[in-house]
Short mmCIF file of C-alpha atoms in Angstrom, two decimals:
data_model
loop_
_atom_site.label_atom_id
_atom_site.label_comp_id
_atom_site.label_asym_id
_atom_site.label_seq_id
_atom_site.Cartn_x
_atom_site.Cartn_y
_atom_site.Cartn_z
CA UNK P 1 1.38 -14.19 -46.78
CA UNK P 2 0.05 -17.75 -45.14
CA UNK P 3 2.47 -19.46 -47.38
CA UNK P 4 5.55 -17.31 -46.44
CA UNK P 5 4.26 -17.32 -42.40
CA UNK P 6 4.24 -21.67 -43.17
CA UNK P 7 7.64 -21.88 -44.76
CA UNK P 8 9.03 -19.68 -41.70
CA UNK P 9 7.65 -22.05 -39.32
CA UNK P 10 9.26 -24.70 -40.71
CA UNK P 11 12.36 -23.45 -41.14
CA UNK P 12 11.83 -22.59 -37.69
CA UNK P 13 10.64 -26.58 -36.83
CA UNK P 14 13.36 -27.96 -38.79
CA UNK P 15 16.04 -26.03 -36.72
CA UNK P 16 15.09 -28.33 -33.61
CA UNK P 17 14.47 -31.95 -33.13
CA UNK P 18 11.69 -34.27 -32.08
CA UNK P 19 7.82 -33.37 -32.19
CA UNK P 20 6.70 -30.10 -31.93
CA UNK P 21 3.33 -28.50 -30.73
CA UNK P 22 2.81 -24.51 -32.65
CA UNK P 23 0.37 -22.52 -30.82
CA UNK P 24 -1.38 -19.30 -32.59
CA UNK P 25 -3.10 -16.76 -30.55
CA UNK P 26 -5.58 -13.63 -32.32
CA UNK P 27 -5.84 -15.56 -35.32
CA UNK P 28 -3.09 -13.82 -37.16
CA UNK P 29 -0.82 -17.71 -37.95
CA UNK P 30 -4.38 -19.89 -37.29
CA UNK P 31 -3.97 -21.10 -40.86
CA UNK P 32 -0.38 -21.22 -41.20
CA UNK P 33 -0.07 -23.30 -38.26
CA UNK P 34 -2.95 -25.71 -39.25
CA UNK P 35 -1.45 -25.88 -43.05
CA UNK P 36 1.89 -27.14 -41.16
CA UNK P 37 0.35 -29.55 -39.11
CA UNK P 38 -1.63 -30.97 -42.22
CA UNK P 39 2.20 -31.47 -43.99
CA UNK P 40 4.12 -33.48 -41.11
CA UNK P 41 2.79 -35.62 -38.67
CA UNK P 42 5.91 -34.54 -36.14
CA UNK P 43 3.31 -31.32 -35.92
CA UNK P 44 0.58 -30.59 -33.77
CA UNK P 45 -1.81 -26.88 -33.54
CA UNK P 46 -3.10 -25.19 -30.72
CA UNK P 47 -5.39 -22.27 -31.82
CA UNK P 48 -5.77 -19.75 -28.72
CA UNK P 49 -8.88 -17.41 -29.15
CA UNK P 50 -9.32 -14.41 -27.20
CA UNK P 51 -11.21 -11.69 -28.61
CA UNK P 52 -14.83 -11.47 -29.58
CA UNK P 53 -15.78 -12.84 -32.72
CA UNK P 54 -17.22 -10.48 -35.92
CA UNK P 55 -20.83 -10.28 -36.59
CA UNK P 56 -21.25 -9.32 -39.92
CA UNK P 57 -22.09 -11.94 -42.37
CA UNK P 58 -18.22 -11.91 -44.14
CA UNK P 59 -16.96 -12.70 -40.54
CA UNK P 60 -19.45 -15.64 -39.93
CA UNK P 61 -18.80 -17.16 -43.34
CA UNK P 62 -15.12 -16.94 -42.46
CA UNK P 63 -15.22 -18.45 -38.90
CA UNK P 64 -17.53 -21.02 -40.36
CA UNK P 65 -15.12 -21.95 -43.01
CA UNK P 66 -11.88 -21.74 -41.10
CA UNK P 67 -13.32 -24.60 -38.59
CA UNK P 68 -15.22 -26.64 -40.48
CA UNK P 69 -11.84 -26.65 -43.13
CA UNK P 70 -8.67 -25.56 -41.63
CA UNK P 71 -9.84 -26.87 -38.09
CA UNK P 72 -9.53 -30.48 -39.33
CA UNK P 73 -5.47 -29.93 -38.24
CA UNK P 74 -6.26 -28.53 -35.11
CA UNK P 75 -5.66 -30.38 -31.83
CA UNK P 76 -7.26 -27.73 -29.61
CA UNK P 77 -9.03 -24.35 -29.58
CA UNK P 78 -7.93 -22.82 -26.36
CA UNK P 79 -11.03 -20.15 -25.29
CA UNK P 80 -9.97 -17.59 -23.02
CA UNK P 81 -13.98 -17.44 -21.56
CA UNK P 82 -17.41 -19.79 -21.88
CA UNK P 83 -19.00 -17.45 -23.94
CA UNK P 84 -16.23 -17.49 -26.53
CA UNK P 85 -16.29 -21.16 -26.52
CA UNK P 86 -19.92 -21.74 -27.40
CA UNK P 87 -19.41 -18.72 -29.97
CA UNK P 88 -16.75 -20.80 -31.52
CA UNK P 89 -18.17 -23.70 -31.27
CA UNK P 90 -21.40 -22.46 -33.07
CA UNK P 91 -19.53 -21.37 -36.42
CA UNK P 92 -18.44 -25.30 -36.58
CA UNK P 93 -15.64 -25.75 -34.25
CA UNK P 94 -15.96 -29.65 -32.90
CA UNK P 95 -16.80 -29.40 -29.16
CA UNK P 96 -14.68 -31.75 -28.28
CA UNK P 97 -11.62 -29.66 -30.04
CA UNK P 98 -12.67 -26.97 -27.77
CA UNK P 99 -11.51 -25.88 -23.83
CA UNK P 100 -11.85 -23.27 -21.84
CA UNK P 101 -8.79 -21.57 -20.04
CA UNK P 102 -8.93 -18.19 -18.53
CA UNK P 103 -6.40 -15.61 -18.62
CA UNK P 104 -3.80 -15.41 -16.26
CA UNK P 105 -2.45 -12.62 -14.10
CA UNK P 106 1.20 -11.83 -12.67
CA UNK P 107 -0.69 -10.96 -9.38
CA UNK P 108 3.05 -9.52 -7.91
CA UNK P 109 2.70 -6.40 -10.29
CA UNK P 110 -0.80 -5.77 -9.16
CA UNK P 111 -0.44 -5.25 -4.93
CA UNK P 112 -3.01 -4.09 -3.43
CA UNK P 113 -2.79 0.14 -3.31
CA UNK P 114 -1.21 1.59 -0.12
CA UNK P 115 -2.60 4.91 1.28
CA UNK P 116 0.88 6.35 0.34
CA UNK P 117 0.91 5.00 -3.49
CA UNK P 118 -2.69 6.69 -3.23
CA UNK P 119 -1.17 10.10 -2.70
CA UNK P 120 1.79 9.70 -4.41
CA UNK P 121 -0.07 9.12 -7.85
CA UNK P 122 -2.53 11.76 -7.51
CA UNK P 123 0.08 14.32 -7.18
CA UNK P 124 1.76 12.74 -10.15
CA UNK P 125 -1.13 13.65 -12.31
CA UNK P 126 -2.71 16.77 -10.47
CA UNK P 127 -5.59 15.29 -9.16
CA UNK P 128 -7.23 16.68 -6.49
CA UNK P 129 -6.40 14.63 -2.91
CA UNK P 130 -10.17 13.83 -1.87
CA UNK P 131 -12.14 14.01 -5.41
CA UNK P 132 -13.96 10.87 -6.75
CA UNK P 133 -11.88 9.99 -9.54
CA UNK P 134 -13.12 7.22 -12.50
CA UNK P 135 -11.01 5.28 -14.62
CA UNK P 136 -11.62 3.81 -17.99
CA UNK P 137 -9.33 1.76 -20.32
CA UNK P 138 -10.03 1.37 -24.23
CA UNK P 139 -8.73 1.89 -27.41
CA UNK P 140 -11.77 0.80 -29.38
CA UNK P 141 -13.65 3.80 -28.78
CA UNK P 142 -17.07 1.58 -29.36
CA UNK P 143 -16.08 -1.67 -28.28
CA UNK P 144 -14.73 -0.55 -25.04
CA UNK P 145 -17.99 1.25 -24.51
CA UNK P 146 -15.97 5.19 -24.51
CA UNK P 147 -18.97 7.08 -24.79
CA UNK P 148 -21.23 4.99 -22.33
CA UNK P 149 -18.62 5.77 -19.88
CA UNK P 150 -19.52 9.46 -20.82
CA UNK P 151 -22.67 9.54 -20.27
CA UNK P 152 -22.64 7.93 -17.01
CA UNK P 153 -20.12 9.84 -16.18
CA UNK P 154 -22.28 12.94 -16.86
CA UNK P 155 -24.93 11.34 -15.01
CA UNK P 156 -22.76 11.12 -11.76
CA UNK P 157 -22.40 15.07 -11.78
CA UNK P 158 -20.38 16.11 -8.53
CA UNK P 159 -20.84 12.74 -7.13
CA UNK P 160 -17.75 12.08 -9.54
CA UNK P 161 -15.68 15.15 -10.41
CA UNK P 162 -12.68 13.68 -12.36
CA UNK P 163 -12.73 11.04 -14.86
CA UNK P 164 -9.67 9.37 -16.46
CA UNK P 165 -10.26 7.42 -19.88
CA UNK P 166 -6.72 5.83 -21.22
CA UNK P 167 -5.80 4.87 -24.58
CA UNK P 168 -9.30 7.03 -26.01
CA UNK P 169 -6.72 8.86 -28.19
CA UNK P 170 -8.51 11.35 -30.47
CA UNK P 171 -12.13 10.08 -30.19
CA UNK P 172 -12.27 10.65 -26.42
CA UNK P 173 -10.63 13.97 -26.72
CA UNK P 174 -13.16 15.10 -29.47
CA UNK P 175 -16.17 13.82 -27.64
CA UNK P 176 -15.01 15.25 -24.23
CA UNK P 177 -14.38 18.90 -26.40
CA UNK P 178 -17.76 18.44 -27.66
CA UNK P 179 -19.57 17.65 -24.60
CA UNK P 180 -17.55 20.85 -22.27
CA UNK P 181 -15.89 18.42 -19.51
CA UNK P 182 -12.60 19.59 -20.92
CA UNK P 183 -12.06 20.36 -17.36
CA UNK P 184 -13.14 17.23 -15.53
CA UNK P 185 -12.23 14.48 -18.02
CA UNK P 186 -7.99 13.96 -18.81
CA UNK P 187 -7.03 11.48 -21.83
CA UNK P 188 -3.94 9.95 -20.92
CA UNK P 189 -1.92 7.47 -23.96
CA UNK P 190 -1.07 4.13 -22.46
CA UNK P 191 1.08 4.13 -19.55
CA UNK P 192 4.06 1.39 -18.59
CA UNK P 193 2.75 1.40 -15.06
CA UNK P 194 -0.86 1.19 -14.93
CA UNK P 195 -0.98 0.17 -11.68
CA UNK P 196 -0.36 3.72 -10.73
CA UNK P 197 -3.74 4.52 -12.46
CA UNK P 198 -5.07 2.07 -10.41
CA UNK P 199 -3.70 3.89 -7.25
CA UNK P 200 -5.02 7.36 -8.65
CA UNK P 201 -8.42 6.14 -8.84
CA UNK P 202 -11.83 5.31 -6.66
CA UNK P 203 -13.71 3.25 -9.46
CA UNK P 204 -13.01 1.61 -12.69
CA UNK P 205 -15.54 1.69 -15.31
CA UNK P 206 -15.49 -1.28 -17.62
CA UNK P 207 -18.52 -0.37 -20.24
CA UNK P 208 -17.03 -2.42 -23.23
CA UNK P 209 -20.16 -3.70 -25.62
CA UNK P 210 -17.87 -7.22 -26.38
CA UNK P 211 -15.13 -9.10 -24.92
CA UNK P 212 -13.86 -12.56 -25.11
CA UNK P 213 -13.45 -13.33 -21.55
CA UNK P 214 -12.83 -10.95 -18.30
CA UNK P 215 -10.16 -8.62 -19.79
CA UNK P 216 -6.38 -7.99 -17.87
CA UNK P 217 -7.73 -4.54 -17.44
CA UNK P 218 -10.35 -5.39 -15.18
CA UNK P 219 -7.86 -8.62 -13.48
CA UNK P 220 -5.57 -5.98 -12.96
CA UNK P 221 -7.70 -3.67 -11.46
CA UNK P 222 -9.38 -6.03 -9.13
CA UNK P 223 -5.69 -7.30 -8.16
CA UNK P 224 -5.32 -3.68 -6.70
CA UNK P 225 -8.27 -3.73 -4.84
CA UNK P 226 -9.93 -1.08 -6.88
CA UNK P 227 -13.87 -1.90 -7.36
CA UNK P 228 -15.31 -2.23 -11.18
CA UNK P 229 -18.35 -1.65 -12.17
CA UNK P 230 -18.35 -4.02 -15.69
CA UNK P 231 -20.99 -4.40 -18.28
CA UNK P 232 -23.37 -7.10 -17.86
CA UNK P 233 -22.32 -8.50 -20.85
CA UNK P 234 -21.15 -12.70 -21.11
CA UNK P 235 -17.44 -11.70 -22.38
CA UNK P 236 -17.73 -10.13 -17.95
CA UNK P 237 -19.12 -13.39 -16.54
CA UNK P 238 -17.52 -15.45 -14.32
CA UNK P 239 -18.58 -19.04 -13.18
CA UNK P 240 -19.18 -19.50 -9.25
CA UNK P 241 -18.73 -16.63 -6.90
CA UNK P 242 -16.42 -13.72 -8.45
CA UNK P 243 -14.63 -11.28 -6.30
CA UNK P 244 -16.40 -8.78 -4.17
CA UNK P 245 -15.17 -5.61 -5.79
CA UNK P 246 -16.99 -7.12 -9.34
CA UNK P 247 -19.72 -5.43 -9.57
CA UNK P 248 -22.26 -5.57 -12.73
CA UNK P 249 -24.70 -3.37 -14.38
CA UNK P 250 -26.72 -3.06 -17.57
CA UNK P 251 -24.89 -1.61 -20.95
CA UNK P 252 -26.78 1.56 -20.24
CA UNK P 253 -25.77 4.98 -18.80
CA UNK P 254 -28.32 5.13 -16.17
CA UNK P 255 -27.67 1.69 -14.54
CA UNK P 256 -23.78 2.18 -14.97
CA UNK P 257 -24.23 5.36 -13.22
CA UNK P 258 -26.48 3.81 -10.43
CA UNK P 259 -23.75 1.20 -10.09
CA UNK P 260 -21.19 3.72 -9.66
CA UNK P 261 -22.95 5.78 -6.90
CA UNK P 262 -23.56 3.13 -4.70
CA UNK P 263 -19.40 1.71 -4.88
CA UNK P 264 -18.45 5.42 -4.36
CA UNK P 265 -20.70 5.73 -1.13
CA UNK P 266 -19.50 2.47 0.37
CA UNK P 267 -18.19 2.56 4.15
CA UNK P 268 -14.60 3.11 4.38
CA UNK P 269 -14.31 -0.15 6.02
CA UNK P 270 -16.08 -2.32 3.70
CA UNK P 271 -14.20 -0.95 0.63
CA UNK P 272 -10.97 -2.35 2.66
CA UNK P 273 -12.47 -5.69 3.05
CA UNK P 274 -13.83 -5.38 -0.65
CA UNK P 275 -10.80 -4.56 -2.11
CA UNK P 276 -8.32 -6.67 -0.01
CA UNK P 277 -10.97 -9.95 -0.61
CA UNK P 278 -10.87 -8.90 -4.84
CA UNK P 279 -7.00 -9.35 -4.82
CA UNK P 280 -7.35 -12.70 -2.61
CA UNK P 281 -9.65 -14.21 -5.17
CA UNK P 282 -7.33 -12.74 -8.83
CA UNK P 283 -4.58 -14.68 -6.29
CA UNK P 284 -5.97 -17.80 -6.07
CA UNK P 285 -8.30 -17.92 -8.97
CA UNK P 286 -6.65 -16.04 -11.71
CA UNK P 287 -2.74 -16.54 -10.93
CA UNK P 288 0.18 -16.71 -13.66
CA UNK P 289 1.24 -19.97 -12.29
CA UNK P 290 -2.18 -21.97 -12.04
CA UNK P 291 -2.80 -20.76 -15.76
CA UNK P 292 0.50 -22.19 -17.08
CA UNK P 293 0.04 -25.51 -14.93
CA UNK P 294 -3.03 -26.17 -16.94
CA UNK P 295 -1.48 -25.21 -20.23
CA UNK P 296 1.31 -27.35 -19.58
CA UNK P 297 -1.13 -30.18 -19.04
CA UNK P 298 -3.02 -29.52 -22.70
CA UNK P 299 0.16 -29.61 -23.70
CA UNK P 300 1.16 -33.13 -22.68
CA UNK P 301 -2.53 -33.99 -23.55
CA UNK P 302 -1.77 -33.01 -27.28
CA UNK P 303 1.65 -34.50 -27.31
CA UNK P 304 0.86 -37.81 -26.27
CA UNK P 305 -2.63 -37.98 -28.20
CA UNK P 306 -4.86 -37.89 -25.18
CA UNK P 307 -8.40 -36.56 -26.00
CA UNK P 308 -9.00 -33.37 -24.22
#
């Protein structure tokens, strides 16, 4: 498979002229881009990590091998947080090799939510007009932290009739049947426009166990102006001051649903200035554009042999 993904990116290379720079992101062409960039010198890799690394002992030997080997040919590793970084960097990857660039958001899809948006989307799905309404996104039932958001959610009682979890597929709709909130929990598949989640709900719960850097779900989110209540795991941290509407808690029901409580009781007022300040700071921190200037300068680092 690498050998047939390294003969297609030649053909690919040889269809063009002058140098060329291959970047691989989630691992899937790491090796075949590195194996082609050991052949010609007219070649130079970009690996682009974004996900949390594997655990186990078979994933560590792996990582370990892939840098230490493979990561010879490699001009950069690209991490989309700090905490992937040093993870990286501690299975062998050379720290000089290795730079940190956040993900970037197309902040014109994510306006802030308008009072009529707000009522539009809750008829949409049958939700009550006034009800406290949570939202979760995951498709790793575990990863994404499904069943903490459960339990919190349990926790919460009328202080947060409705919850929303999207992309659970069968494991949220099994757990929900087993726990008897068939009635207060819906399982939606993955919508085109999830903004219009974002306008249904009061709160997003981000409970994930792992993540690579601050996920789109919860840039997305905050681009909206609706609060979050994330995981205080380092995958959720952000250097410096985040946005207001960031809000963190302990990987545990009880302190999730504490967090929850107190974002749901806010003033109207201050959840305006929360939520208007959260989309500000995805703006200006977090933009499309400001992520691809600084790619484009790695790129003319790598191209003209600078060190990083």
């Amino acid at each position: 498979k690498r050998g047939a993904q390294a003969a297609w990116l030649e053909g690919l290379i040889d269809e063009g002229s002058g140098p060329t720079i291959l970047h691989s992101h989630m691992t899937a062409y790491d090796i075949a881009v590195a194996e082609v960039a050991r052949r010609r010198a007219d070649v130079k890799a970009i690996w682009h990590f974004h996900t949390v690394l594997g655990e186990d002992l078979r994933a560590r030997l792996r990582n370990r091998l892939r840098f230490l080997v493979a990561g010879r040919y490699v001009e950069r590793m690209i991490c989309v947080g700090p905490a992937l970084a040093e993870a990286i960097c501690t299975r062998g990857a050379p720290r000089r090799k290795v730079l940190v660039l956040p993900n970037g958001l197309d902040v014109t899809a994510f306006p802030p939510v308008t009072a009529d948006e707000r009522a539009g989307s809750r008829t949409g799905l049958g939700l009550p007009p006034g009800a406290p309404v949570l939202l979760h996104i995951g498709r790793d039932w575990w990863l994404k932290g499904g069943d903490l958001f459960l339990d919190a959610f349990e926790l919460l009682g009328d202080h947060a009739p409705v919850g929303l979890m999207v992309r659970g597929d069968e494991d949220a709709r099994v757990e929900i049947e087993r726990r008897g909130l068939g009635d207060r929990v819906q399982v939606l598949p993955g919508v085109p426009d999830v903004h219009r989640l974002h306008a249904a709900a009061n709160l997003m719960i981000a409970s994930s166990r792992g993540e690579g850097t601050l996920p789109f779900a919860v840039l997305e989110a905050l681009s909206s102006g609706l609060a979050v209540v994330a995981t205080d795991i380092p995958g959720h941290s952000i250097p410096g001051d985040g946005p207001p509407g960031l809000h963190k808690a302990r990987p545990e029901a009880a302190d999730i649903a504490r967090a929850a409580a107190e974002l749901l009781d806010r003033d109207p007022r201050r959840t305006g200035r929360e939520s208007a300040a959260s989309h500000a700071w995805v703006e200006a921190e977090r933009s499309l554009p400001t992520w691809g200037e600084r790619l484009l300068e790695v790129y003319e680092e790598v191209a003209s042999g600078r060190p990083s």
